[in-house]
Amino acid sequence: MQRDLAMLVQRELKDPRLGMVTISGVKVSRDLAFADIYVTFMGIEGEENVKQGLDVLTSAAGFLRSSLAKGLKLRVIPSLRFHYDQTVVDGPRMSALINRALSEDERRSTDGDEVDS
């Protein structure tokens, strides 16, 4: 479903407000009623622009769902709910924090070695 949906978004949605959309994950409920689609936008920054991109995808959800139904052999095609995948933003920030903490620990251990000498 993720691959098919990514191809549909890339090929069929021509809205300039979207930029380049990456579908980073899809979670389907057990009863197949809903599919939570996690997306990122390349070239789009700012909370308002991200919200606008999500609004575009949400308004196209019916079209995407019916297009998926043609390609997937499922008895039920879930309703699509789009969410911004924050991990793309949080990942580099967390890496920077970890690197800073490691540098401080290394500096402290080096300073401690000089005091003991």
XYZ file of C-alpha atoms in Angstrom:
117
model
C 0.000 0.000 0.000
C 2.830 2.407 0.875
C 4.548 1.947 -2.482
C 1.300 2.250 -4.465
C 0.264 5.346 -2.554
C 3.684 6.962 -3.029
C 3.452 6.396 -6.783
C -0.059 7.858 -6.905
C 0.935 10.966 -4.967
C 3.997 11.490 -7.135
C 2.282 10.900 -10.487
C -1.288 12.065 -9.994
C -1.209 14.987 -7.557
C 0.066 18.081 -9.330
C -0.545 20.658 -6.614
C 2.462 23.020 -6.303
C 1.825 23.436 -2.558
C 2.956 19.853 -1.983
C 6.545 20.021 -3.130
C 8.132 16.579 -3.035
C 6.183 14.228 -0.769
C 7.782 11.193 0.846
C 5.584 8.586 2.489
C 7.669 7.363 5.396
C 5.173 4.947 6.880
C 1.684 3.483 6.759
C -0.147 1.938 9.700
C -3.419 0.185 8.949
C -5.943 -0.504 11.706
C -6.814 -4.143 12.433
C -10.301 -3.793 10.986
C -8.926 -2.046 7.857
C -11.122 0.974 8.569
C -8.255 3.490 8.666
C -4.755 3.869 7.316
C -2.559 6.434 9.029
C -0.147 7.756 6.416
C 3.037 9.439 7.675
C 4.562 11.928 5.246
C 7.434 14.365 4.943
C 7.766 17.263 2.535
C 11.030 18.144 0.815
C 11.403 21.850 0.159
C 8.589 22.826 2.519
C 9.405 24.399 5.854
C 7.330 26.046 8.503
C 4.329 24.810 10.391
C 1.829 26.673 8.205
C 3.243 25.217 4.965
C 3.278 21.702 6.431
C -0.352 22.135 7.491
C -1.209 23.328 3.997
C 0.493 20.257 2.495
C -1.456 17.974 4.833
C -4.675 19.775 3.869
C -3.953 19.158 0.172
C -3.362 15.450 0.829
C -6.472 15.209 3.003
C -8.607 16.818 0.308
C -7.216 14.315 -2.221
C -7.791 11.336 0.117
C -10.991 10.238 -1.640
C -9.314 10.269 -5.048
C -6.264 8.435 -3.681
C -8.450 5.863 -1.955
C -10.459 5.093 -5.093
C -7.252 4.895 -7.151
C -5.772 2.492 -4.597
C -8.902 0.346 -4.826
C -8.228 -0.216 -8.522
C -4.707 -1.489 -7.895
C -4.975 -3.335 -4.588
C -6.767 -6.623 -4.176
C -8.325 -5.872 -0.803
C -11.917 -6.410 0.214
C -11.915 -3.097 2.068
C -9.826 -0.022 1.267
C -9.217 1.971 4.449
C -9.944 5.664 4.878
C -6.702 7.605 4.581
C -5.533 9.912 7.368
C -2.383 11.948 6.762
C 0.123 12.931 9.460
C 3.398 14.837 9.302
C 6.340 12.606 10.239
C 8.217 14.700 12.781
C 11.125 12.221 13.043
C 12.820 13.815 10.034
C 13.093 17.042 12.007
C 13.732 15.440 15.397
C 16.380 12.948 14.224
C 19.136 15.424 13.318
C 18.354 17.534 16.391
C 18.694 14.484 18.653
C 21.947 13.482 16.940
C 23.348 16.961 17.536
C 22.384 16.788 21.226
C 24.018 13.373 21.611
C 27.195 14.549 19.860
C 27.357 17.633 22.084
C 26.922 15.514 25.238
C 29.653 13.107 24.091
C 32.013 16.012 23.372
C 31.364 17.504 26.808
C 31.965 14.128 28.487
C 35.199 13.693 26.554
C 36.319 17.223 27.455
C 35.530 16.647 31.140
C 37.428 13.367 31.229
C 40.424 15.034 29.543
C 40.290 17.937 32.030
C 40.057 15.443 34.911
C 43.145 13.567 33.683
C 45.197 16.785 33.661
C 44.168 17.651 37.240
C 45.180 14.191 38.531
C 48.708 14.444 37.023
